[in-house]
């Protein structure tokens, strides 16, 4: 169970769809439902589900819940928005520590 988190408009949903379909989608919904990667991606056929998250404040509870259940977390930033890279160290990593996400 991999949770993808980060600031708004950093490509979380696009990253997930590209990983799942091996193509870059032209139209991406704001938040995807849980997405299972094809079983043949890994030699051991380990099932992988990727969880998309919303960055909006009204979905904060769901984000926290998903982060706490994660086996791994992928944090995103936008190359054209340097502030989103800065927020990885000023907000997201401290937030993961505060929530005791390992």
PDB file of C-alpha atoms in Angstrom:
ATOM      1  CA  UNK A   1       0.000   0.000   0.000  1.00  0.00           C
ATOM      2  CA  UNK A   2       1.724   3.126  -1.286  1.00  0.00           C
ATOM      3  CA  UNK A   3       0.284   6.538  -0.445  1.00  0.00           C
ATOM      4  CA  UNK A   4       1.128   9.474  -2.717  1.00  0.00           C
ATOM      5  CA  UNK A   5       1.005  12.851  -0.976  1.00  0.00           C
ATOM      6  CA  UNK A   6       2.174  16.399  -1.604  1.00  0.00           C
ATOM      7  CA  UNK A   7       0.986  19.908  -2.258  1.00  0.00           C
ATOM      8  CA  UNK A   8      -1.839  20.601  -4.698  1.00  0.00           C
ATOM      9  CA  UNK A   9      -0.983  20.489  -8.397  1.00  0.00           C
ATOM     10  CA  UNK A  10       2.256  18.534  -7.961  1.00  0.00           C
ATOM     11  CA  UNK A  11       1.201  15.666 -10.226  1.00  0.00           C
ATOM     12  CA  UNK A  12       0.116  13.024  -7.715  1.00  0.00           C
ATOM     13  CA  UNK A  13      -2.724  11.663  -9.846  1.00  0.00           C
ATOM     14  CA  UNK A  14      -0.727  11.930 -13.084  1.00  0.00           C
ATOM     15  CA  UNK A  15       2.140   9.989 -11.509  1.00  0.00           C
ATOM     16  CA  UNK A  16      -0.198   7.211 -10.390  1.00  0.00           C
ATOM     17  CA  UNK A  17      -1.974   6.918 -13.747  1.00  0.00           C
ATOM     18  CA  UNK A  18       1.320   6.890 -15.621  1.00  0.00           C
ATOM     19  CA  UNK A  19       2.666   4.122 -13.365  1.00  0.00           C
ATOM     20  CA  UNK A  20      -0.512   2.070 -13.740  1.00  0.00           C
ATOM     21  CA  UNK A  21      -0.956   2.440 -17.505  1.00  0.00           C
ATOM     22  CA  UNK A  22       2.597   3.111 -18.747  1.00  0.00           C
ATOM     23  CA  UNK A  23       1.284   6.142 -20.674  1.00  0.00           C
ATOM     24  CA  UNK A  24       0.897   9.805 -19.781  1.00  0.00           C
ATOM     25  CA  UNK A  25      -2.819  10.594 -19.603  1.00  0.00           C
ATOM     26  CA  UNK A  26      -4.038  13.865 -21.130  1.00  0.00           C
ATOM     27  CA  UNK A  27      -6.995  14.243 -18.728  1.00  0.00           C
ATOM     28  CA  UNK A  28      -6.606  13.336 -15.098  1.00  0.00           C
ATOM     29  CA  UNK A  29      -9.291  13.541 -12.404  1.00  0.00           C
ATOM     30  CA  UNK A  30      -8.400  15.534  -9.266  1.00  0.00           C
ATOM     31  CA  UNK A  31      -8.180  12.432  -7.034  1.00  0.00           C
ATOM     32  CA  UNK A  32      -8.102   8.821  -8.171  1.00  0.00           C
ATOM     33  CA  UNK A  33      -9.688   5.863  -6.416  1.00  0.00           C
ATOM     34  CA  UNK A  34      -7.235   3.281  -5.041  1.00  0.00           C
ATOM     35  CA  UNK A  35      -5.272   2.010  -8.038  1.00  0.00           C
ATOM     36  CA  UNK A  36      -3.831  -1.481  -8.252  1.00  0.00           C
ATOM     37  CA  UNK A  37      -0.711  -1.865 -10.355  1.00  0.00           C
ATOM     38  CA  UNK A  38      -0.632  -4.753 -12.829  1.00  0.00           C
ATOM     39  CA  UNK A  39       0.622  -7.936 -11.127  1.00  0.00           C
ATOM     40  CA  UNK A  40       3.311  -8.504 -13.761  1.00  0.00           C
ATOM     41  CA  UNK A  41       5.179  -5.274 -12.942  1.00  0.00           C
ATOM     42  CA  UNK A  42       7.266  -7.045 -10.301  1.00  0.00           C
ATOM     43  CA  UNK A  43       8.937 -10.459 -10.734  1.00  0.00           C
ATOM     44  CA  UNK A  44       7.490 -11.740  -7.456  1.00  0.00           C
ATOM     45  CA  UNK A  45       4.008 -10.585  -8.497  1.00  0.00           C
ATOM     46  CA  UNK A  46       3.643  -8.586  -5.275  1.00  0.00           C
ATOM     47  CA  UNK A  47       0.255  -6.831  -5.248  1.00  0.00           C
ATOM     48  CA  UNK A  48       0.705  -3.062  -5.067  1.00  0.00           C
ATOM     49  CA  UNK A  49      -2.111  -0.611  -4.457  1.00  0.00           C
ATOM     50  CA  UNK A  50      -1.427   3.093  -4.804  1.00  0.00           C
ATOM     51  CA  UNK A  51      -3.553   5.541  -2.854  1.00  0.00           C
ATOM     52  CA  UNK A  52      -4.020   9.056  -4.215  1.00  0.00           C
ATOM     53  CA  UNK A  53      -4.622  11.855  -1.713  1.00  0.00           C
ATOM     54  CA  UNK A  54      -6.212  15.270  -1.795  1.00  0.00           C
ATOM     55  CA  UNK A  55      -4.335  18.298  -0.523  1.00  0.00           C
ATOM     56  CA  UNK A  56      -7.473  20.245   0.309  1.00  0.00           C
ATOM     57  CA  UNK A  57      -8.014  21.114   3.988  1.00  0.00           C
ATOM     58  CA  UNK A  58     -11.481  19.547   4.049  1.00  0.00           C
ATOM     59  CA  UNK A  59      -9.912  16.148   3.227  1.00  0.00           C
ATOM     60  CA  UNK A  60      -7.244  16.373   5.939  1.00  0.00           C
ATOM     61  CA  UNK A  61      -8.740  13.571   8.046  1.00  0.00           C
ATOM     62  CA  UNK A  62      -8.711  11.138   5.114  1.00  0.00           C
ATOM     63  CA  UNK A  63      -5.090  12.097   4.293  1.00  0.00           C
ATOM     64  CA  UNK A  64      -3.974  11.412   7.873  1.00  0.00           C
ATOM     65  CA  UNK A  65      -5.848   8.102   7.919  1.00  0.00           C
ATOM     66  CA  UNK A  66      -4.214   6.959   4.670  1.00  0.00           C
ATOM     67  CA  UNK A  67      -0.726   8.037   5.748  1.00  0.00           C
ATOM     68  CA  UNK A  68      -1.022   6.030   8.960  1.00  0.00           C
ATOM     69  CA  UNK A  69      -2.034   2.879   7.021  1.00  0.00           C
ATOM     70  CA  UNK A  70       0.730   3.226   4.401  1.00  0.00           C
ATOM     71  CA  UNK A  71       3.493   0.714   3.836  1.00  0.00           C
ATOM     72  CA  UNK A  72       5.341   3.411   1.878  1.00  0.00           C
ATOM     73  CA  UNK A  73       4.818   7.103   1.165  1.00  0.00           C
ATOM     74  CA  UNK A  74       5.770   8.948  -2.013  1.00  0.00           C
ATOM     75  CA  UNK A  75       5.983  12.721  -1.638  1.00  0.00           C
ATOM     76  CA  UNK A  76       5.616  14.855  -4.756  1.00  0.00           C
ATOM     77  CA  UNK A  77       6.697  18.340  -5.764  1.00  0.00           C
ATOM     78  CA  UNK A  78       6.410  20.358  -8.969  1.00  0.00           C
ATOM     79  CA  UNK A  79       9.656  21.257 -10.747  1.00  0.00           C
ATOM     80  CA  UNK A  80       8.128  24.536 -11.911  1.00  0.00           C
ATOM     81  CA  UNK A  81       7.042  25.489  -8.376  1.00  0.00           C
ATOM     82  CA  UNK A  82      10.148  25.659  -6.126  1.00  0.00           C
ATOM     83  CA  UNK A  83       7.993  26.331  -3.056  1.00  0.00           C
ATOM     84  CA  UNK A  84       6.564  22.794  -3.346  1.00  0.00           C
ATOM     85  CA  UNK A  85      10.093  21.371  -3.050  1.00  0.00           C
ATOM     86  CA  UNK A  86      10.775  23.530   0.010  1.00  0.00           C
ATOM     87  CA  UNK A  87       7.560  22.289   1.622  1.00  0.00           C
ATOM     88  CA  UNK A  88       8.835  18.711   1.567  1.00  0.00           C
ATOM     89  CA  UNK A  89      11.317  19.614   4.311  1.00  0.00           C
ATOM     90  CA  UNK A  90       9.329  22.377   6.023  1.00  0.00           C
ATOM     91  CA  UNK A  91       5.899  20.700   6.105  1.00  0.00           C
ATOM     92  CA  UNK A  92       5.617  17.158   4.744  1.00  0.00           C
ATOM     93  CA  UNK A  93       8.563  15.444   6.456  1.00  0.00           C
ATOM     94  CA  UNK A  94       7.813  17.073   9.844  1.00  0.00           C
ATOM     95  CA  UNK A  95       4.154  16.112   9.387  1.00  0.00           C
ATOM     96  CA  UNK A  96       5.079  12.465   8.753  1.00  0.00           C
ATOM     97  CA  UNK A  97       7.240  12.507  11.883  1.00  0.00           C
ATOM     98  CA  UNK A  98       4.444  14.135  13.909  1.00  0.00           C
ATOM     99  CA  UNK A  99       2.016  11.452  12.766  1.00  0.00           C
ATOM    100  CA  UNK A 100       4.660   8.798  13.539  1.00  0.00           C
ATOM    101  CA  UNK A 101       4.525   7.447   9.992  1.00  0.00           C
ATOM    102  CA  UNK A 102       7.394   5.038   9.526  1.00  0.00           C
TER     103      UNK A 102
END
